[in-house]
mmCIF file of C-alpha atoms in Angstrom:
data_model
loop_
_atom_site.group_PDB
_atom_site.id
_atom_site.type_symbol
_atom_site.label_atom_id
_atom_site.label_comp_id
_atom_site.label_asym_id
_atom_site.label_seq_id
_atom_site.Cartn_x
_atom_site.Cartn_y
_atom_site.Cartn_z
ATOM 1 C CA MET W 1 21.851 28.072 -0.880
ATOM 2 C CA LYS W 2 23.183 25.280 -3.054
ATOM 3 C CA GLU W 3 22.176 21.784 -1.949
ATOM 4 C CA ILE W 4 23.490 18.380 -3.035
ATOM 5 C CA ILE W 5 23.101 14.712 -2.097
ATOM 6 C CA LEU W 6 26.075 12.780 -0.760
ATOM 7 C CA ILE W 7 26.185 9.030 -1.403
ATOM 8 C CA LYS W 8 28.176 6.573 0.738
ATOM 9 C CA ASN W 9 28.698 3.359 -1.183
ATOM 10 C CA GLY W 10 29.498 0.865 1.560
ATOM 11 C CA GLU W 11 31.204 -2.401 0.670
ATOM 12 C CA LEU W 12 32.209 -1.188 -2.792
ATOM 13 C CA VAL W 13 35.258 0.385 -1.184
ATOM 14 C CA LEU W 14 36.549 -3.168 -0.631
ATOM 15 C CA LYS W 15 36.612 -3.992 -4.351
ATOM 16 C CA GLY W 16 40.206 -2.948 -4.914
ATOM 17 C CA LEU W 17 41.182 -2.521 -8.552
ATOM 18 C CA ASN W 18 37.587 -3.290 -9.643
ATOM 19 C CA ARG W 19 36.101 -0.543 -7.521
ATOM 20 C CA ASN W 20 35.668 1.927 -10.388
ATOM 21 C CA THR W 21 33.714 -0.636 -12.391
ATOM 22 C CA PHE W 22 31.320 -1.226 -9.497
ATOM 23 C CA GLU W 23 30.930 2.516 -8.870
ATOM 24 C CA ASP W 24 30.195 3.152 -12.547
ATOM 25 C CA ILE W 25 27.410 0.549 -12.447
ATOM 26 C CA LEU W 26 26.065 2.121 -9.256
ATOM 27 C CA ILE W 27 25.958 5.532 -10.938
ATOM 28 C CA LYS W 28 24.195 3.986 -13.945
ATOM 29 C CA ASN W 29 21.560 2.536 -11.591
ATOM 30 C CA MET W 30 21.181 5.877 -9.819
ATOM 31 C CA LYS W 31 20.589 7.603 -13.150
ATOM 32 C CA LYS W 32 17.822 5.108 -13.927
ATOM 33 C CA ALA W 33 16.232 5.693 -10.513
ATOM 34 C CA LEU W 34 16.256 9.467 -11.072
ATOM 35 C CA ARG W 35 15.282 9.602 -14.756
ATOM 36 C CA ASP W 36 11.693 10.682 -14.041
ATOM 37 C CA ILE W 37 12.745 13.280 -11.470
ATOM 38 C CA GLY W 38 15.234 15.389 -13.409
ATOM 39 C CA GLU W 39 18.732 15.697 -14.817
ATOM 40 C CA PHE W 40 21.580 15.130 -12.374
ATOM 41 C CA THR W 41 25.354 15.139 -12.410
ATOM 42 C CA PHE W 42 27.403 12.533 -10.549
ATOM 43 C CA THR W 43 30.930 13.114 -9.272
ATOM 44 C CA LYS W 44 33.070 10.439 -7.634
ATOM 45 C CA SER W 45 35.156 11.783 -4.782
ATOM 46 C CA GLN W 46 37.055 9.413 -2.474
ATOM 47 C CA SER W 47 34.451 7.067 -0.893
ATOM 48 C CA THR W 48 31.577 9.438 -1.731
ATOM 49 C CA ILE W 49 29.518 10.159 -4.827
ATOM 50 C CA VAL W 50 28.198 13.718 -5.097
ATOM 51 C CA VAL W 51 24.781 13.999 -6.776
ATOM 52 C CA GLU W 52 23.723 17.438 -7.971
ATOM 53 C CA SER W 53 20.701 18.716 -9.893
ATOM 54 C CA ALA W 54 21.998 19.724 -13.325
ATOM 55 C CA ASP W 55 19.696 22.747 -13.596
ATOM 56 C CA GLY W 56 18.889 23.298 -9.912
ATOM 57 C CA GLU W 57 15.205 22.557 -10.547
ATOM 58 C CA ALA W 58 14.899 18.889 -9.547
ATOM 59 C CA ASP W 59 13.002 17.967 -6.379
ATOM 60 C CA LEU W 60 15.639 16.690 -3.956
ATOM 61 C CA ASP W 61 12.987 15.189 -1.669
ATOM 62 C CA ASP W 62 11.886 12.868 -4.471
ATOM 63 C CA ALA W 63 15.486 12.231 -5.491
ATOM 64 C CA THR W 64 16.500 11.283 -1.952
ATOM 65 C CA ASP W 65 13.546 8.924 -1.629
ATOM 66 C CA ALA W 66 14.392 7.196 -4.933
ATOM 67 C CA LEU W 67 18.093 6.888 -4.126
ATOM 68 C CA SER W 68 17.350 5.368 -0.714
ATOM 69 C CA ARG W 69 16.118 2.266 -2.562
ATOM 70 C CA VAL W 70 19.137 1.853 -4.865
ATOM 71 C CA PHE W 71 21.211 -1.171 -3.890
ATOM 72 C CA GLY W 72 24.885 -0.393 -3.312
ATOM 73 C CA ILE W 73 24.197 2.753 -1.265
ATOM 74 C CA VAL W 74 24.775 2.225 2.456
ATOM 75 C CA ALA W 75 23.883 5.794 3.477
ATOM 76 C CA LEU W 76 23.016 9.121 1.916
ATOM 77 C CA SER W 77 22.440 12.648 3.101
ATOM 78 C CA ARG W 78 21.352 16.064 1.898
ATOM 79 C CA ALA W 79 24.115 18.623 2.285
ATOM 80 C CA ALA W 80 24.614 22.356 1.849
ATOM 81 C CA VAL W 81 27.590 23.678 -0.086
ATOM 82 C CA ALA W 82 29.645 26.484 1.474
ATOM 83 C CA GLU W 83 32.805 28.367 0.668
ATOM 84 C CA LYS W 84 35.913 27.160 2.492
ATOM 85 C CA ASP W 85 35.801 29.853 5.132
ATOM 86 C CA ILE W 86 35.014 29.084 8.766
ATOM 87 C CA GLU W 87 32.637 32.036 9.113
ATOM 88 C CA GLU W 88 30.788 30.981 5.962
ATOM 89 C CA ILE W 89 30.643 27.405 7.260
ATOM 90 C CA LYS W 90 29.132 28.621 10.543
ATOM 91 C CA ARG W 91 26.497 30.727 8.798
ATOM 92 C CA THR W 92 25.547 27.991 6.382
ATOM 93 C CA ALA W 93 25.287 25.359 9.136
ATOM 94 C CA ARG W 94 23.035 27.588 11.237
ATOM 95 C CA GLU W 95 20.672 28.334 8.346
ATOM 96 C CA TYR W 96 20.668 24.922 6.696
ATOM 97 C CA LEU W 97 20.246 22.837 9.856
ATOM 98 C CA ALA W 98 17.931 25.220 11.743
ATOM 99 C CA ASP W 99 14.867 22.967 11.566
ATOM 100 C CA GLU W 100 16.764 19.800 12.450
ATOM 101 C CA LEU W 101 18.597 21.398 15.385
ATOM 102 C CA SER W 102 15.456 23.128 16.679
ATOM 103 C CA LEU W 103 13.782 19.744 17.137
ATOM 104 C CA ALA W 104 16.827 18.145 18.783
ATOM 105 C CA SER W 105 17.964 18.152 22.390
ATOM 106 C CA THR W 106 21.568 17.066 21.883
ATOM 107 C CA PHE W 107 24.137 17.289 19.101
ATOM 108 C CA LYS W 108 27.780 16.911 18.257
ATOM 109 C CA VAL W 109 30.002 18.171 15.432
ATOM 110 C CA GLU W 110 32.318 16.028 13.340
ATOM 111 C CA ALA W 111 34.772 17.542 10.875
ATOM 112 C CA LYS W 112 36.679 15.919 8.026
ATOM 113 C CA ARG W 113 39.420 17.999 6.416
ATOM 114 C CA SER W 114 40.402 16.489 3.063
ATOM 115 C CA ASP W 115 42.037 19.770 2.023
ATOM 116 C CA LYS W 116 45.075 19.966 4.287
ATOM 117 C CA LYS W 117 45.663 23.568 3.214
ATOM 118 C CA PHE W 118 42.584 24.685 5.139
ATOM 119 C CA PRO W 119 43.935 26.705 8.105
ATOM 120 C CA LEU W 120 41.950 24.902 10.820
ATOM 121 C CA LYS W 121 42.461 21.238 11.649
ATOM 122 C CA SER W 122 39.476 18.918 12.085
ATOM 123 C CA PRO W 123 39.264 19.217 15.933
ATOM 124 C CA GLU W 124 39.492 23.000 15.638
ATOM 125 C CA ILE W 125 36.682 23.109 13.065
ATOM 126 C CA SER W 126 34.538 20.991 15.393
ATOM 127 C CA ARG W 127 35.183 23.262 18.374
ATOM 128 C CA GLU W 128 34.557 26.467 16.417
ATOM 129 C CA LEU W 129 31.320 25.272 14.845
ATOM 130 C CA GLY W 130 30.096 23.499 17.987
ATOM 131 C CA GLY W 131 30.532 26.585 20.131
ATOM 132 C CA TYR W 132 28.843 28.755 17.525
ATOM 133 C CA LEU W 133 25.799 26.473 17.252
ATOM 134 C CA LEU W 134 25.485 26.346 21.049
ATOM 135 C CA SER W 135 25.330 30.120 21.105
ATOM 136 C CA LYS W 136 22.570 30.182 18.459
ATOM 137 C CA PHE W 137 20.482 27.265 19.759
ATOM 138 C CA ASN W 138 20.370 27.763 23.519
ATOM 139 C CA HIS W 139 18.316 24.633 24.207
ATOM 140 C CA LEU W 140 20.981 22.305 22.798
ATOM 141 C CA LYS W 141 23.483 20.275 24.790
ATOM 142 C CA VAL W 142 26.534 18.434 23.537
ATOM 143 C CA ASP W 143 26.443 14.630 23.594
ATOM 144 C CA VAL W 144 29.410 13.022 21.846
ATOM 145 C CA HIS W 145 28.179 9.446 22.417
ATOM 146 C CA ASN W 146 24.499 9.388 21.405
ATOM 147 C CA PRO W 147 23.431 12.750 19.970
ATOM 148 C CA ASP W 148 20.070 13.441 18.388
ATOM 149 C CA VAL W 149 21.863 15.181 15.521
ATOM 150 C CA THR W 150 25.386 14.749 14.246
ATOM 151 C CA VAL W 151 26.503 17.828 12.323
ATOM 152 C CA THR W 152 29.210 16.880 9.839
ATOM 153 C CA VAL W 153 31.508 19.276 7.986
ATOM 154 C CA GLU W 154 33.587 17.945 5.106
ATOM 155 C CA VAL W 155 36.203 20.361 3.808
ATOM 156 C CA ARG W 156 36.988 19.251 0.258
ATOM 157 C CA ASP W 157 39.230 20.637 -2.484
ATOM 158 C CA SER W 158 36.714 23.117 -3.865
ATOM 159 C CA HIS W 159 34.017 23.584 -1.190
ATOM 160 C CA ALA W 160 32.834 22.575 2.254
ATOM 161 C CA PHE W 161 29.805 20.338 2.677
ATOM 162 C CA ILE W 162 27.581 20.666 5.763
ATOM 163 C CA ARG W 163 25.037 18.001 6.607
ATOM 164 C CA GLY W 164 22.962 16.578 9.432
ATOM 165 C CA ASN W 165 22.102 12.966 10.155
ATOM 166 C CA ASN W 166 22.589 10.323 7.487
ATOM 167 C CA ILE W 167 19.655 8.538 5.893
ATOM 168 C CA LYS W 168 20.000 4.764 5.809
ATOM 169 C CA GLY W 169 20.444 3.383 2.312
ATOM 170 C CA ALA W 170 19.356 0.034 0.877
ATOM 171 C CA GLY W 171 22.866 -1.434 1.230
ATOM 172 C CA GLY W 172 23.998 -4.466 -0.699
ATOM 173 C CA MET W 173 25.609 -4.489 -4.138
ATOM 174 C CA PRO W 174 24.579 -2.598 -7.291
ATOM 175 C CA VAL W 175 22.117 -4.591 -9.373
ATOM 176 C CA SER W 176 23.737 -6.414 -12.347
ATOM 177 C CA THR W 177 27.201 -6.650 -10.746
ATOM 178 C CA SER W 178 26.521 -10.279 -9.758
ATOM 179 C CA GLY W 179 24.904 -11.541 -12.953
ATOM 180 C CA ARG W 180 21.321 -12.421 -13.800
ATOM 181 C CA ALA W 181 18.895 -14.982 -12.358
ATOM 182 C CA ALA W 182 15.254 -15.973 -12.865
ATOM 183 C CA VAL W 183 12.946 -15.894 -9.855
ATOM 184 C CA LEU W 184 9.882 -18.139 -9.699
ATOM 185 C CA ILE W 185 7.345 -15.601 -8.504
ATOM 186 C CA SER W 186 3.968 -16.420 -6.971
ATOM 187 C CA GLY W 187 1.409 -14.240 -5.262
ATOM 188 C CA GLY W 188 2.559 -15.280 -1.811
ATOM 189 C CA ILE W 189 4.731 -13.624 0.798
ATOM 190 C CA ASP W 190 7.996 -15.499 0.286
ATOM 191 C CA SER W 191 8.985 -15.201 -3.380
ATOM 192 C CA PRO W 192 8.898 -11.369 -3.570
ATOM 193 C CA VAL W 193 11.129 -11.310 -0.478
ATOM 194 C CA ALA W 194 13.502 -13.800 -2.128
ATOM 195 C CA ALA W 195 13.606 -11.625 -5.264
ATOM 196 C CA TYR W 196 14.388 -8.520 -3.207
ATOM 197 C CA MET W 197 17.120 -10.269 -1.237
ATOM 198 C CA MET W 198 18.935 -11.563 -4.315
ATOM 199 C CA ALA W 199 18.651 -8.193 -6.070
ATOM 200 C CA LYS W 200 20.289 -6.731 -2.969
ATOM 201 C CA ARG W 201 23.298 -8.924 -3.672
ATOM 202 C CA GLY W 202 23.640 -7.429 -7.136
ATOM 203 C CA ILE W 203 21.619 -9.909 -9.193
ATOM 204 C CA GLU W 204 19.523 -8.620 -12.093
ATOM 205 C CA LEU W 205 16.095 -10.232 -11.987
ATOM 206 C CA VAL W 206 13.982 -12.046 -14.549
ATOM 207 C CA ALA W 207 10.617 -13.268 -13.228
ATOM 208 C CA VAL W 208 8.625 -16.374 -14.142
ATOM 209 C CA HIS W 209 4.996 -16.664 -13.058
ATOM 210 C CA PHE W 210 2.722 -19.663 -13.691
ATOM 211 C CA ALA W 211 -0.956 -19.072 -14.470
ATOM 212 C CA SER W 212 -3.615 -21.787 -14.639
ATOM 213 C CA PRO W 213 -6.846 -20.349 -16.011
ATOM 214 C CA PRO W 214 -9.677 -20.952 -15.331
ATOM 215 C CA TYR W 215 -8.431 -22.173 -11.937
ATOM 216 C CA THR W 216 -6.584 -18.885 -11.444
ATOM 217 C CA THR W 217 -7.902 -15.457 -12.421
ATOM 218 C CA GLU W 218 -6.607 -12.279 -13.988
ATOM 219 C CA LEU W 219 -6.779 -10.734 -10.524
ATOM 220 C CA ALA W 220 -4.139 -13.211 -9.346
ATOM 221 C CA GLU W 221 -1.907 -12.222 -12.262
ATOM 222 C CA GLN W 222 -2.372 -8.516 -11.563
ATOM 223 C CA LYS W 223 -1.497 -9.180 -7.938
ATOM 224 C CA VAL W 224 1.825 -10.674 -9.030
ATOM 225 C CA PHE W 225 2.501 -7.705 -11.319
ATOM 226 C CA GLU W 226 1.881 -5.355 -8.383
ATOM 227 C CA LEU W 227 4.319 -7.333 -6.241
ATOM 228 C CA LEU W 228 6.958 -7.178 -8.967
ATOM 229 C CA HIS W 229 6.362 -3.441 -9.325
ATOM 230 C CA LYS W 230 7.164 -3.020 -5.641
ATOM 231 C CA VAL W 231 10.325 -5.131 -5.961
ATOM 232 C CA ALA W 232 11.317 -3.210 -9.116
ATOM 233 C CA ARG W 233 11.548 -0.005 -7.068
ATOM 234 C CA TYR W 234 14.713 -1.588 -5.652
ATOM 235 C CA SER W 235 15.873 -3.885 -8.450
ATOM 236 C CA GLY W 236 15.043 -1.852 -11.531
ATOM 237 C CA PRO W 237 12.906 -3.163 -14.441
ATOM 238 C CA ILE W 238 12.087 -6.890 -14.331
ATOM 239 C CA THR W 239 11.526 -8.883 -17.533
ATOM 240 C CA THR W 240 8.567 -11.101 -16.651
ATOM 241 C CA TYR W 241 7.142 -14.266 -18.224
ATOM 242 C CA VAL W 242 3.621 -15.518 -17.561
ATOM 243 C CA VAL W 243 3.546 -19.239 -18.328
ATOM 244 C CA PRO W 244 0.305 -21.075 -19.279
ATOM 245 C CA PHE W 245 0.390 -23.988 -16.852
ATOM 246 C CA THR W 246 -3.146 -25.416 -16.948
ATOM 247 C CA GLU W 247 -2.423 -28.224 -19.413
ATOM 248 C CA LEU W 248 0.511 -29.509 -17.382
ATOM 249 C CA GLN W 249 -1.341 -29.321 -14.084
ATOM 250 C CA GLU W 250 -4.294 -31.201 -15.485
ATOM 251 C CA ALA W 251 -1.953 -33.861 -16.846
ATOM 252 C CA ILE W 252 -0.364 -34.240 -13.397
ATOM 253 C CA ARG W 253 -3.818 -34.512 -11.838
ATOM 254 C CA ASP W 254 -5.021 -37.099 -14.346
ATOM 255 C CA LYS W 255 -1.906 -39.258 -14.624
ATOM 256 C CA CYS W 256 0.056 -39.114 -11.350
ATOM 257 C CA ASP W 257 -0.332 -40.421 -7.809
ATOM 258 C CA GLU W 258 -1.928 -37.596 -5.798
ATOM 259 C CA GLN W 259 0.656 -37.554 -3.028
ATOM 260 C CA TYR W 260 3.325 -36.545 -5.585
ATOM 261 C CA PHE W 261 1.302 -33.744 -7.210
ATOM 262 C CA THR W 262 3.130 -30.812 -5.635
ATOM 263 C CA ILE W 263 6.666 -32.174 -6.069
ATOM 264 C CA ILE W 264 6.091 -33.022 -9.724
ATOM 265 C CA MET W 265 4.484 -29.625 -10.306
ATOM 266 C CA ARG W 266 7.517 -27.914 -8.789
ATOM 267 C CA ARG W 267 9.881 -30.009 -10.918
ATOM 268 C CA PHE W 268 8.023 -29.031 -14.089
ATOM 269 C CA MET W 269 8.107 -25.395 -13.012
ATOM 270 C CA MET W 270 11.870 -25.639 -12.633
ATOM 271 C CA LYS W 271 12.266 -27.174 -16.078
ATOM 272 C CA ILE W 272 10.171 -24.469 -17.735
ATOM 273 C CA SER W 273 11.943 -21.735 -15.759
ATOM 274 C CA GLU W 274 15.312 -23.086 -16.847
ATOM 275 C CA ILE W 275 14.298 -22.842 -20.516
ATOM 276 C CA LEU W 276 13.176 -19.234 -20.091
ATOM 277 C CA ALA W 277 16.158 -18.384 -17.883
ATOM 278 C CA ARG W 278 18.609 -19.562 -20.525
ATOM 279 C CA HIS W 279 16.788 -17.455 -23.141
ATOM 280 C CA GLN W 280 17.524 -14.455 -20.893
ATOM 281 C CA ASN W 281 21.161 -15.429 -20.210
ATOM 282 C CA CYS W 282 20.409 -16.194 -16.571
ATOM 283 C CA SER W 283 22.911 -18.253 -14.606
ATOM 284 C CA ALA W 284 20.667 -19.373 -11.727
ATOM 285 C CA LEU W 285 17.096 -19.769 -10.497
ATOM 286 C CA ILE W 286 15.647 -18.164 -7.349
ATOM 287 C CA THR W 287 12.791 -19.442 -5.194
ATOM 288 C CA GLY W 288 11.207 -18.343 -1.921
ATOM 289 C CA GLU W 289 11.310 -21.751 -0.279
ATOM 290 C CA SER W 290 12.098 -22.205 3.425
ATOM 291 C CA VAL W 291 12.975 -25.587 4.907
ATOM 292 C CA GLY W 292 9.990 -27.254 6.545
ATOM 293 C CA GLN W 293 7.509 -24.464 5.905
ATOM 294 C CA VAL W 294 5.184 -26.690 3.845
ATOM 295 C CA ALA W 295 5.237 -30.296 2.630
ATOM 296 C CA SER W 296 6.929 -29.424 -0.667
ATOM 297 C CA GLN W 297 9.759 -27.709 1.202
ATOM 298 C CA THR W 298 11.176 -30.611 3.199
ATOM 299 C CA ILE W 299 14.831 -31.358 2.602
ATOM 300 C CA TYR W 300 13.763 -34.459 0.636
ATOM 301 C CA ALA W 301 11.316 -32.586 -1.591
ATOM 302 C CA LEU W 302 13.811 -29.793 -2.241
ATOM 303 C CA GLY W 303 16.370 -32.357 -3.343
ATOM 304 C CA CYS W 304 13.889 -33.784 -5.858
ATOM 305 C CA THR W 305 13.088 -30.286 -7.106
ATOM 306 C CA ASP W 306 16.731 -29.319 -7.565
ATOM 307 C CA ALA W 307 17.378 -32.454 -9.601
ATOM 308 C CA ALA W 308 15.008 -31.137 -12.297
ATOM 309 C CA THR W 309 17.401 -28.363 -13.368
ATOM 310 C CA ASP W 310 21.064 -27.996 -14.192
ATOM 311 C CA LEU W 311 21.101 -24.398 -12.986
ATOM 312 C CA PRO W 312 22.017 -23.557 -9.378
ATOM 313 C CA VAL W 313 19.001 -22.668 -7.239
ATOM 314 C CA PHE W 314 19.275 -19.750 -4.802
ATOM 315 C CA ARG W 315 16.929 -19.808 -1.806
ATOM 316 C CA PRO W 316 17.678 -16.746 0.343
ATOM 317 C CA CYS W 317 14.753 -17.521 2.696
ATOM 318 C CA ILE W 318 15.838 -21.124 3.271
ATOM 319 C CA GLY W 319 16.792 -20.742 6.951
ATOM 320 C CA MET W 320 14.245 -18.091 7.900
ATOM 321 C CA ASP W 321 10.999 -18.572 9.777
ATOM 322 C CA LYS W 322 7.738 -16.982 8.660
ATOM 323 C CA VAL W 323 7.988 -14.081 11.079
ATOM 324 C CA GLU W 324 11.369 -13.065 9.665
ATOM 325 C CA ILE W 325 10.092 -13.280 6.098
ATOM 326 C CA VAL W 326 6.954 -11.292 6.952
ATOM 327 C CA ASN W 327 9.052 -8.580 8.603
ATOM 328 C CA ILE W 328 11.054 -8.093 5.411
ATOM 329 C CA SER W 329 7.881 -8.101 3.314
ATOM 330 C CA ARG W 330 6.502 -5.299 5.486
ATOM 331 C CA ASP W 331 9.751 -3.340 5.128
ATOM 332 C CA ILE W 332 9.586 -3.497 1.326
ATOM 333 C CA ASP W 333 5.810 -2.938 1.225
ATOM 334 C CA THR W 334 4.822 -6.255 -0.380
ATOM 335 C CA PHE W 335 2.998 -7.827 2.583
ATOM 336 C CA GLU W 336 -0.412 -6.204 2.142
ATOM 337 C CA THR W 337 -0.431 -7.120 -1.540
ATOM 338 C CA SER W 338 0.706 -10.683 -0.862
ATOM 339 C CA ILE W 339 -2.173 -11.396 1.510
ATOM 340 C CA GLN W 340 -4.853 -10.342 -0.970
ATOM 341 C CA PRO W 341 -7.173 -13.369 -1.471
ATOM 342 C CA TYR W 342 -6.342 -14.152 -5.107
ATOM 343 C CA GLU W 343 -4.848 -17.641 -5.279
ATOM 344 C CA ASP W 344 -2.146 -18.713 -7.716
ATOM 345 C CA CYS W 345 -1.539 -22.058 -9.377
ATOM 346 C CA CYS W 346 0.407 -23.427 -6.391
ATOM 347 C CA THR W 347 -2.895 -23.901 -4.574
ATOM 348 C CA VAL W 348 -4.548 -25.759 -7.470
ATOM 349 C CA PHE W 349 -5.020 -29.533 -6.999
ATOM 350 C CA THR W 350 -3.284 -29.530 -3.620
ATOM 351 C CA PRO W 351 -2.963 -33.146 -2.419
ATOM 352 C CA ARG W 352 -4.732 -34.149 0.781
ATOM 353 C CA HIS W 353 -1.696 -36.097 2.013
ATOM 354 C CA PRO W 354 1.443 -34.860 0.229
ATOM 355 C CA LYS W 355 4.604 -36.931 0.229
ATOM 356 C CA THR W 356 7.125 -35.346 2.594
ATOM 357 C CA ARG W 357 9.969 -37.876 2.332
ATOM 358 C CA ALA W 358 9.970 -38.419 -1.396
ATOM 359 C CA LYS W 359 12.902 -40.122 -3.076
ATOM 360 C CA LEU W 360 14.058 -38.955 -6.483
ATOM 361 C CA GLU W 361 13.760 -42.389 -8.081
ATOM 362 C CA GLU W 362 10.146 -42.632 -6.866
ATOM 363 C CA VAL W 363 9.254 -39.197 -8.238
ATOM 364 C CA THR W 364 10.811 -39.755 -11.641
ATOM 365 C CA GLU W 365 9.040 -43.104 -11.919
ATOM 366 C CA VAL W 366 5.662 -41.477 -11.167
ATOM 367 C CA GLU W 367 6.432 -38.736 -13.728
ATOM 368 C CA LYS W 368 6.712 -41.344 -16.486
ATOM 369 C CA ALA W 369 2.929 -41.654 -16.420
ATOM 370 C CA ILE W 370 2.853 -38.349 -18.335
ATOM 371 C CA GLU W 371 4.264 -39.735 -21.553
ATOM 372 C CA ASN W 372 4.326 -36.409 -23.394
ATOM 373 C CA ALA W 373 5.734 -34.381 -20.478
ATOM 374 C CA ASP W 374 8.652 -32.955 -22.484
ATOM 375 C CA GLU W 375 6.256 -31.806 -25.207
ATOM 376 C CA LEU W 376 3.956 -30.167 -22.657
ATOM 377 C CA ILE W 377 6.909 -28.448 -20.955
ATOM 378 C CA LYS W 378 8.165 -27.059 -24.265
ATOM 379 C CA ARG W 379 4.681 -25.903 -25.251
ATOM 380 C CA ALA W 380 4.258 -24.089 -21.941
ATOM 381 C CA ALA W 381 7.632 -22.346 -22.311
ATOM 382 C CA ASP W 382 6.882 -21.383 -25.924
ATOM 383 C CA GLY W 383 3.495 -20.013 -24.893
ATOM 384 C CA ALA W 384 4.824 -17.746 -22.156
ATOM 385 C CA ARG W 385 3.835 -14.078 -22.452
ATOM 386 C CA LYS W 386 6.639 -11.609 -21.875
ATOM 387 C CA THR W 387 6.341 -8.151 -20.364
ATOM 388 C CA VAL W 388 8.560 -5.746 -18.452
ATOM 389 C CA ILE W 389 7.568 -4.585 -14.966
ATOM 390 C CA LYS W 390 8.946 -1.245 -13.814
#
């Protein structure tokens, strides 16, 4: 029995004359997701993309799992291919869905007849197949409102497709359709979630991580790489910079008023990230900040931080509380890695009484104590190590 995967591409259908461009990028991303699984063909048909193993040897379980994490796919399903004959459709549905229907208590049948030459109309297909399945699975009852299994038959130009329940897709927009942005990534819970959320809106990610040896360890860096690996399952490969930040942090500690440490550190991070972002043709920065979560994330501190860069700053977690952020981190499997006890540079030299209502003119005046700040910022950016996380 021939089996395929059907892809429903959600909001792409609203893209009008640009729809083909978006679908082509989605198919490109699907090919990347499946490259280690096998060779596949992709056929666009109405609001569906048909994915088929080119040689019939690829593992469709692995393929379905990989495709479920590709942004731009709202739903997907495995489907059997049958000849356009009602008796063949009945036989195929019984055999293909036997396991799924055996475990269910209720079901319904939906039919979609794209080929208007097919002799039975959609309601007639539903009645024929529904009655047949009831006769073969005596324990089943029909429930048209909330069935355990929805059996769907799509009669297309060349074949009929029979499938059971849909699998939820990752949703969103295909990565790279909305440009490129650099995410400031730490080892915490929030920034990987922010990266995931912006990738979901079609943004291709570049990551910037700040390391401060000997205050931070290689374990902290490896923790960040593991987090990015988990995000990359959704976003695709992430070009990543590891920035040597010790010299700048020590200069802040030695020269600046302690209560401004964190704000000035964040401003310098933004300046370095902007340099690296522009090298990668990024049009924005991304952070995991949430208003009021910590002292450096008050509305006043965020304003001072934003003033350090000319790029727009996206903060998808800005209005979320910690519980909401943690829930997403669990969904994308970053939470357990994030809570590993390897601290990053954000916890180095934390002030005892941080300024929460800082004014920009105050912060910039305190910064002047570091006379060679621009030189240190450039040196840190030039010293960044680049790698690609997949």
